[in-house]
XYZ file of C-alpha atoms in Angstrom:
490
model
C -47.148 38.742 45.049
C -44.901 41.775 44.349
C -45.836 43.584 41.286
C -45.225 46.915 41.162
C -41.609 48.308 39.265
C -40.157 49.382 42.544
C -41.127 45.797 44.429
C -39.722 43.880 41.259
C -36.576 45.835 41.336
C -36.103 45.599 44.885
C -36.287 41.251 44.096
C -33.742 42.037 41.359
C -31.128 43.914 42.897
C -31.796 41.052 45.908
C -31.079 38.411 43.706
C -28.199 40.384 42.559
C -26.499 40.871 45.930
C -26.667 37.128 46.838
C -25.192 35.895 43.122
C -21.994 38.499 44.091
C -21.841 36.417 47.551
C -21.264 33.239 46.214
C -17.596 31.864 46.157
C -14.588 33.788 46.514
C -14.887 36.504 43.662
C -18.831 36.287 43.393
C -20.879 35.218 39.944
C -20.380 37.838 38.116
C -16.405 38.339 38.576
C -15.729 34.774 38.566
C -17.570 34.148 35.418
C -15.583 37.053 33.526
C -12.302 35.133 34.727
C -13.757 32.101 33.309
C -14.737 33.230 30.443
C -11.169 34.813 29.958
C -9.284 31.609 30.935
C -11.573 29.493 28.432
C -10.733 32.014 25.267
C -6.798 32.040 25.946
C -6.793 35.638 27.333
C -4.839 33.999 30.481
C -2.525 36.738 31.320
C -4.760 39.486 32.111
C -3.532 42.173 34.745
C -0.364 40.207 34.891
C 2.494 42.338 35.299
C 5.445 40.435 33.464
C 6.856 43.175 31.163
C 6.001 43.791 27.608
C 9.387 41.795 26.311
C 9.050 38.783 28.118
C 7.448 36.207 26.174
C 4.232 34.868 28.006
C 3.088 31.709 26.712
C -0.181 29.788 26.876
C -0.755 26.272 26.749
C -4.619 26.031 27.061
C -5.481 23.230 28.888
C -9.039 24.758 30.079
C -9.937 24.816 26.510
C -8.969 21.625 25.779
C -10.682 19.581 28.292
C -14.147 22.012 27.370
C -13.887 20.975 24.134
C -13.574 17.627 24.512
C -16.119 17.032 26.704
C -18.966 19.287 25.104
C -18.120 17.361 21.899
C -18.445 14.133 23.820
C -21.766 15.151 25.382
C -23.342 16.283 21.443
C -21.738 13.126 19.902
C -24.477 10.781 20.643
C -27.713 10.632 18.262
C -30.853 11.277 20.099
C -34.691 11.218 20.111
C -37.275 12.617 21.952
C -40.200 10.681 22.632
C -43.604 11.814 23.660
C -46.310 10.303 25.555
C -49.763 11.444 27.114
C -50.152 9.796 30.763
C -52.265 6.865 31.714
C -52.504 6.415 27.687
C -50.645 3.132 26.380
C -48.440 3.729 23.437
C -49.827 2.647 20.011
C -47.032 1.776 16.740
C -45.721 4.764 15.407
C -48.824 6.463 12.997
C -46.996 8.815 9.975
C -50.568 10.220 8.493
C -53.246 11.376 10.832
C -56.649 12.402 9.626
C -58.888 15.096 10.624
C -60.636 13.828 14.171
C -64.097 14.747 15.814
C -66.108 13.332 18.608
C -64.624 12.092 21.570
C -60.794 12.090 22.060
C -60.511 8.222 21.960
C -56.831 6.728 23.215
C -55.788 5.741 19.729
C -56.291 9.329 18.602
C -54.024 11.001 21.742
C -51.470 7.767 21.015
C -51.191 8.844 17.539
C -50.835 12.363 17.895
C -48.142 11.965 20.598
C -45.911 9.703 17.983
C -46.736 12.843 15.695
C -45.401 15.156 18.086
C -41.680 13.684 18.467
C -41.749 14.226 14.331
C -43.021 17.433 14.967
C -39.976 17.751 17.970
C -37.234 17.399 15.801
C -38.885 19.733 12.747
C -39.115 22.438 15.575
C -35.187 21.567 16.170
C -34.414 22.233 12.597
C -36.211 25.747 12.038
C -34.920 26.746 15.567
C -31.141 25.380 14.664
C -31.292 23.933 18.210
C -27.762 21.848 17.452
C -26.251 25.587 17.370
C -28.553 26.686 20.480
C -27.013 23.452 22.031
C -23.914 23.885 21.633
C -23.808 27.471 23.209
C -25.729 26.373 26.068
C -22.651 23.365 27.052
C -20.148 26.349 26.470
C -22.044 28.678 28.613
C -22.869 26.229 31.375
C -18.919 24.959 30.846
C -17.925 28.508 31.834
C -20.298 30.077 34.571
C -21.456 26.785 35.688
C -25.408 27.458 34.680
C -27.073 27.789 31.325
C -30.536 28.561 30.324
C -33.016 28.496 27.312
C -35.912 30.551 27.282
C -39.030 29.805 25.423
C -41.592 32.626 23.955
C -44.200 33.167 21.818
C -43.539 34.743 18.693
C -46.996 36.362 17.306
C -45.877 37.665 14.066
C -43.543 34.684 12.739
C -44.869 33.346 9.504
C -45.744 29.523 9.437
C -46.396 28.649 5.666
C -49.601 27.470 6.521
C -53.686 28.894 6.001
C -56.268 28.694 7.897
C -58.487 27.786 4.778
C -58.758 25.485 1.897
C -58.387 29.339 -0.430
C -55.390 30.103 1.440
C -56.003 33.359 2.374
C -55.741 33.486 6.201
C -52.489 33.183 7.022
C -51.727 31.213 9.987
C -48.730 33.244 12.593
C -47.039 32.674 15.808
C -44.933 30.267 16.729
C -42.040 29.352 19.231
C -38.808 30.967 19.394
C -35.469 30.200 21.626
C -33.040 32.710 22.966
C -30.460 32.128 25.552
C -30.019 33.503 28.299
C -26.731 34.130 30.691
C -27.372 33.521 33.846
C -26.315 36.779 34.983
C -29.043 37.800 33.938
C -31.975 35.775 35.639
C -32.904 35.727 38.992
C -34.659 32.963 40.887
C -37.577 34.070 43.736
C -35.600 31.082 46.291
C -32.296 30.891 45.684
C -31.629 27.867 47.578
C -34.709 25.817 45.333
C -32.480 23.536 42.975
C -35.332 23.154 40.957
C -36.590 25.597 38.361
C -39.889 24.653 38.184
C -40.573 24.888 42.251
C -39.994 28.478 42.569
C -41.591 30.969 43.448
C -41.018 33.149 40.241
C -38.322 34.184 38.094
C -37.193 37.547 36.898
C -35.168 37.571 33.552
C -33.575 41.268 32.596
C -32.691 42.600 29.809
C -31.198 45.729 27.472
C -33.890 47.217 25.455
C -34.200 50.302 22.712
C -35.619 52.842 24.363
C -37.949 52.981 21.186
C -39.120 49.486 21.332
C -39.748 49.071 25.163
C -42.264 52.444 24.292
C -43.914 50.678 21.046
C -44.401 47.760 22.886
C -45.800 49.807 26.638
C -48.437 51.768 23.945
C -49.460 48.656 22.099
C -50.712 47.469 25.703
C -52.432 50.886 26.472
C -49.830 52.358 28.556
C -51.218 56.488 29.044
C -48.724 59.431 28.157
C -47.571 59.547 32.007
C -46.237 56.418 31.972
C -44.681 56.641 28.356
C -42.849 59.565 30.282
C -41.652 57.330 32.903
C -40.311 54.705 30.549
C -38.231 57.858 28.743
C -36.642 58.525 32.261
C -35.625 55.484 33.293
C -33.788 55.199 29.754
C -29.675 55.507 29.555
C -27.582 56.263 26.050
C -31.304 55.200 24.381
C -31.250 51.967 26.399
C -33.272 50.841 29.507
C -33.514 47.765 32.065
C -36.877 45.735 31.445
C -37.558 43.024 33.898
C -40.092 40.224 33.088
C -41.225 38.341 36.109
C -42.929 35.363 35.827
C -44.567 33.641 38.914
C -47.746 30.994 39.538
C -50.936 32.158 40.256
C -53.678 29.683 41.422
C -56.457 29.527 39.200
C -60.157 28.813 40.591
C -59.943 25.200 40.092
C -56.989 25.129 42.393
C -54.265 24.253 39.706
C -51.661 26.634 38.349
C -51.206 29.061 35.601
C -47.465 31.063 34.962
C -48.242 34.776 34.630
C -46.151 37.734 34.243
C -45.556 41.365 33.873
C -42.701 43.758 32.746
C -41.856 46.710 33.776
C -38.798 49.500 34.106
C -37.669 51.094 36.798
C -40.051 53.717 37.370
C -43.589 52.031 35.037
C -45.172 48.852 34.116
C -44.457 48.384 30.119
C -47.141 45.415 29.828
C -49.846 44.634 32.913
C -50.118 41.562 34.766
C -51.177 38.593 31.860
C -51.429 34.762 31.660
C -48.919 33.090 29.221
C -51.961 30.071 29.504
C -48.526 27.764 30.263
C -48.390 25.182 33.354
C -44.469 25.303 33.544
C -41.980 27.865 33.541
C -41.361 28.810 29.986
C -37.575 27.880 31.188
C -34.880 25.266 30.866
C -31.455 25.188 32.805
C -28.629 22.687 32.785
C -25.973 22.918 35.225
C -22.599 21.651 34.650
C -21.883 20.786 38.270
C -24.800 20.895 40.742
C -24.290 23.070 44.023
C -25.936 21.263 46.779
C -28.853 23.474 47.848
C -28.422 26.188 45.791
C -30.487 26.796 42.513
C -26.478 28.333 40.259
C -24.823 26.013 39.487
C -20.598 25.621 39.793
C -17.955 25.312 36.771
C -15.008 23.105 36.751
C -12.789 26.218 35.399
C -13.275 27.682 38.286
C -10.806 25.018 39.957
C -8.627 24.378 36.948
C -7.345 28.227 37.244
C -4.309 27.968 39.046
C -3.160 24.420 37.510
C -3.535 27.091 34.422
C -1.524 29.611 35.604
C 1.017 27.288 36.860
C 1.622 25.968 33.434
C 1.526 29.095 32.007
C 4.346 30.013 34.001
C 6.320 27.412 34.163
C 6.536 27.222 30.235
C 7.549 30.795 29.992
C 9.960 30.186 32.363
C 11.355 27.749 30.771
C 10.929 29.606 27.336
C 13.210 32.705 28.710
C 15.593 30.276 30.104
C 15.990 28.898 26.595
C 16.266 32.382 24.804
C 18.867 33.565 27.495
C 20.464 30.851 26.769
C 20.946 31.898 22.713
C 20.758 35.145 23.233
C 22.242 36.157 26.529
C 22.118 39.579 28.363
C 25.187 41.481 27.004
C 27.682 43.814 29.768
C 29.405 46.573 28.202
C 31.740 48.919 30.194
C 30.890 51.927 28.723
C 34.343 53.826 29.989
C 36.609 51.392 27.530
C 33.842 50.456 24.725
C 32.758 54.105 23.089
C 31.224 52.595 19.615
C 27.646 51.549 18.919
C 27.284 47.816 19.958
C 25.007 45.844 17.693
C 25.494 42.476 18.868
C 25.401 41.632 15.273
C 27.935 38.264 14.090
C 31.514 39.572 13.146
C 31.056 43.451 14.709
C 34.370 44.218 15.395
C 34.534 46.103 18.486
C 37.542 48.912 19.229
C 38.643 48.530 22.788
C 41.314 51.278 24.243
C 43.314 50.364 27.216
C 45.316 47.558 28.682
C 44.847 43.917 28.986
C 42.922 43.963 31.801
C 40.706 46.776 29.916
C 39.569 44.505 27.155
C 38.875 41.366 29.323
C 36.677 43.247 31.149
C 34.949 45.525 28.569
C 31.692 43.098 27.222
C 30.706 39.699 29.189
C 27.488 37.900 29.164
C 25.054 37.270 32.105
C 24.881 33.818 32.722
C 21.491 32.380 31.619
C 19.475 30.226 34.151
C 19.901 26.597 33.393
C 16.947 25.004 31.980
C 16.633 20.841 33.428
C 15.401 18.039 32.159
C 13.113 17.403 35.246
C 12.087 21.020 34.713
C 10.662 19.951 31.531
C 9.468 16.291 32.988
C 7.875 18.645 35.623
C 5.850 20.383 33.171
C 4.887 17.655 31.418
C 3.549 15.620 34.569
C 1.185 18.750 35.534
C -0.194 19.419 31.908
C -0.986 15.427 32.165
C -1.979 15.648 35.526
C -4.495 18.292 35.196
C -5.753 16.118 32.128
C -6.417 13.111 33.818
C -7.927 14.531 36.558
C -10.468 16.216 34.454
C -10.974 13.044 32.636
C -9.587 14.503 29.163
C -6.711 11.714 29.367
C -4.586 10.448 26.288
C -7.190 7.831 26.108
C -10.056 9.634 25.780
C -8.113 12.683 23.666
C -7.284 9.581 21.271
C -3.582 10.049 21.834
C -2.701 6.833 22.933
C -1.972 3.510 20.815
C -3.817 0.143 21.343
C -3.342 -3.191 20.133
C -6.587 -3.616 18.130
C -10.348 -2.293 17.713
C -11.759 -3.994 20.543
C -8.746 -2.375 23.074
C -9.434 1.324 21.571
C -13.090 0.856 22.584
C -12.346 -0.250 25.902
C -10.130 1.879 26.812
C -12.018 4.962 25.378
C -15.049 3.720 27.322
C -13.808 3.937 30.392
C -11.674 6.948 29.884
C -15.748 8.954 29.409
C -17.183 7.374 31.991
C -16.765 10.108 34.210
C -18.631 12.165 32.203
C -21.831 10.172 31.957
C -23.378 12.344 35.313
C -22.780 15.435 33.050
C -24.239 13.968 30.258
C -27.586 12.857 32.063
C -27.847 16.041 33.127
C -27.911 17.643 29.924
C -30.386 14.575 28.643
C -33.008 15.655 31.399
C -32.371 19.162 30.205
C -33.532 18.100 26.856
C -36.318 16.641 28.254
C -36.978 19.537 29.802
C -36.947 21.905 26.903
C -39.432 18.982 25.252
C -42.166 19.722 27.751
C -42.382 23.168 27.905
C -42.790 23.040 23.543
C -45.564 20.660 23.762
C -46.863 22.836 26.673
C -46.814 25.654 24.151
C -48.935 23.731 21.304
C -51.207 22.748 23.238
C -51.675 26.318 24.812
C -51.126 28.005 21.692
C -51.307 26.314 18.370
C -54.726 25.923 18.283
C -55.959 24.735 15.249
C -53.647 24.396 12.337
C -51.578 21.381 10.222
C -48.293 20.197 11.569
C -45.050 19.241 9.331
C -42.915 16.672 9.985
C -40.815 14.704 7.981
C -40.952 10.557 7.583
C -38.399 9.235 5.465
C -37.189 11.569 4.147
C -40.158 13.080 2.912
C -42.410 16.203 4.352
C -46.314 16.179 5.141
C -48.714 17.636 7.331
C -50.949 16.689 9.436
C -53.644 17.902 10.896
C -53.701 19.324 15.052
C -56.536 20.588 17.141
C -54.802 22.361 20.277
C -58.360 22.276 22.160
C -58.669 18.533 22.070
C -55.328 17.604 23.979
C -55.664 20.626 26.557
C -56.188 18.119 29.590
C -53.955 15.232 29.113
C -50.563 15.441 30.965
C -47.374 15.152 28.613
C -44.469 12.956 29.437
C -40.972 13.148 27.198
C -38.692 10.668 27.648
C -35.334 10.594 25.566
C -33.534 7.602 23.907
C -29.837 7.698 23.084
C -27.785 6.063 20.354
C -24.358 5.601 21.743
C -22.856 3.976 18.839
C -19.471 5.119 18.675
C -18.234 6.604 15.590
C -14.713 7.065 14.606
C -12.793 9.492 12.835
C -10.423 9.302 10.146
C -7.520 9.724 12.222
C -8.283 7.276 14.882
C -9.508 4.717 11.942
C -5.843 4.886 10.462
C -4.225 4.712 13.541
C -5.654 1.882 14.331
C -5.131 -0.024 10.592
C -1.346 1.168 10.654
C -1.269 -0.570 14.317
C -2.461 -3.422 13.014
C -0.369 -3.830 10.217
């Protein structure tokens, strides 16, 4: 294994070169586009003069946001389960345990643990986290959540009955572009099969150098840390990888370093799976990044774009047409302002000829039925019809529904995928209590009401956690869609 700065760099700037390779443009220039084309800003480096009007209809945006809403709309929850253990009725108090870890104990501490799931989802705000992971995957085809140990957050609770040993450390979330992370095989499509992972990021200068002395790092290689740094920023790479432990099974370690010194040595994060989660929009066969749909929705974009201002200037030519003036008969100021009265001198001839009008390009009915079919088009194809957009009428109730539920069918693949990613995220926090909570009181919430119970990290350490998710799909209607449908009925 590669651990030295100058071997982890040289993965890095590896990973780097094959992310620019992929597609036409490469990751990193593609993504910018899509990013660009999502927000509107659709008519960058386009040179169409600063007075013609250049309109956006934002169809990219559109079908985003109505599928990311479609994919968070459903209620879920997570489950937990300890393998080769049956499942015992849910328990909502759980007393101190000693002895032998007996099945009914591990049972009832699992059905504790999806409590304790969605209490960890409320201090971490994971419905905002979630959101920004669909619109980051939406736009570079690849999102990812990375888990870490926090030492010094605060947990309310005491290690005593006095209260005067103050429990700290827990999980925290941050998200991560994926422009950022590089995977050890590029061609494994799943995380947790390769061979390590090396997440960058932009550090103070004064932090990266609190954090190298705090692991015993000697004045050289404080030095080396201060020349690697650029405008009082510098690169730190973490790379995390599996070592094989002496019983044969797995551990995840990792080390971070700069360019030119190792800010923290080689150390065990005591975890069993990558302390990362990725959903992919579209999967790429073979190939660990995955693929965004706005990459392919572009230049239906940009022909709507410029159709519409086409037909735009056609229609303001049209009331306000160019204006001729023959300068040799018309001497005075022209304004184009109602009732100027102009002064012509010369003949006849003179005056018919002194001010015309271009004539504007004609602006069709087809042209506009042309538009039209491509906006809807591009719609449908995406599977953001009128249907599913709720801009078509129905007869009754039971028509709406049916027709709305197989207007999102298409998007059920997407939404599995982001189901397993919750799953995903699931495992690696309950592979973090076990590995880190220790001993300490857990609070979760039953109806409505908080408590805490008790949990003894040690006890649990060698059962193998399964997290399975179950969905709500009842369908919930909006205001708007609830009066359309009384006023079609009456």
């Amino acid at each position: 294994m590669n651990l030295t700065p100058i071997e982890i760099f040289g993965e890095f700037e590896a990973g780097y070169l094959f992310k620019s390779s992929l597609g036409n443009r490469g990751l990193f220039e593609q993504n910018k586009i899509n990013e660009r084309f999502f927000v509107g800003d659709q008519w960058y480096g386009a040179r169409a003069g600063a007075d013609r009007p250049l309109v956006r209809h934002n169809v990219i945006k559109r079908i985003g946001d109505y599928k990311m809403s479609q994919i968070t709309r459903s209620k879920i929850r997570m489950n937990f389960s300890a393998e080769g253990i049956p499942t015992a009725p849910e328990i909502s108090q759980i007393s101190e345990f000693s002895g032998a870890v007996t099945d009914s104990e591990i049972s009832g501490v699992m059905s504790a643990l999806s409590d304790y799931y969605d209490t960890t989802c409320e201090r971490l705000n994971f419905d905002a986290l979630s959101s920004e992971i669909l619109r980051n995957a939406y736009i570079s085809g690849t999102s990812l959540l990375y888990t870490y140990w926090n030492p010094l957050l605060p947990t309310g609770t005491f290690a005593d009955d006095k209260k005067t040993v103050a429990i700290k450390g827990d999980i925290s979330c941050e998200l991560l572009r994926i422009e950022d992370v590089v995977f050890g095989d590029p061609y494994c499509e799943n995380l947790q099969d390769q061979p390590y992972i090396i997440i960058s990021s932009q550090k103070n200068i004064a932090d990266v150098l609190r954090e190298a002395e705090f692991f015993g790092a000697d004045s050289t290689t404080l030095e080396a840390i201060n020349d690697s740094a650029t405008n009082g920023k510098v690169t730190l790479l973490t790379k995390l990888y599996k070592a094989v432990k002496a019983d044969g099974s797995t551990v995840i370690e990792g080390i971070k370093v700069t360019e030119n010194a190792t800010v923290r040595p080689r150390f065990s994060t005591n975890l069993n799976l990558y302390p990362l989660a990725q959903f992919k929009w579209e999967n790429r066969s073979g190939l660990a990044y995955g693929d965004s749909e706005i990459t392919y929705l572009i230049p239906n974009q940009i022909a709507i774009n410029r159709m519409i201002t086409a037909n735009v200037w056609a229609a303001m030519s049209t009331g306000l047409p160019i204006m001729l003036v023959n300068g040799d008969t018309v001497t005075e100021k022209i304004t184009n302002d109602p009732g100027q009265i102009i002064k012509i001198y010369g003949s006849n001839e003179d005056v018919a000829g002194a001010v015309n009008f271009v004539t504007p390009p004609c602006s069709m009915s087809e042209f506009d039925q042309c538009i039209n079919n491509l906006i809807n088009n591009t719609l449908t194809q995406s599977g953001a019809n009128e249907v599913a957009l709720g801009d078509s009428r129905a007869d009754n109730a039971t028509a709406l529904q049916t027709m709305r539920d197989a207007a999102i069918m298409p998007l059920q693949l997407v939404k599995n995928r982001f189901y397993v990613f919750l799953e995903d995220v699931a495992r690696i926090w309950a592979d973090f209590w076990i590995s880190h909570y220790g001993k300490r009181k857990k609070k979760i919430f039953k109806n409505g009401i908080s408590a805490y119970i008790p949990f003894d990290a040690d006890r649990y350490k060698n059962i193998i956690i399964n997290t399975k998710i179950d969905i709500n799909e009842s369908v919930s209607f909006n205001e708007k869609e609830q009066l359309s449908a009384l006023l079609t009925l009456f």
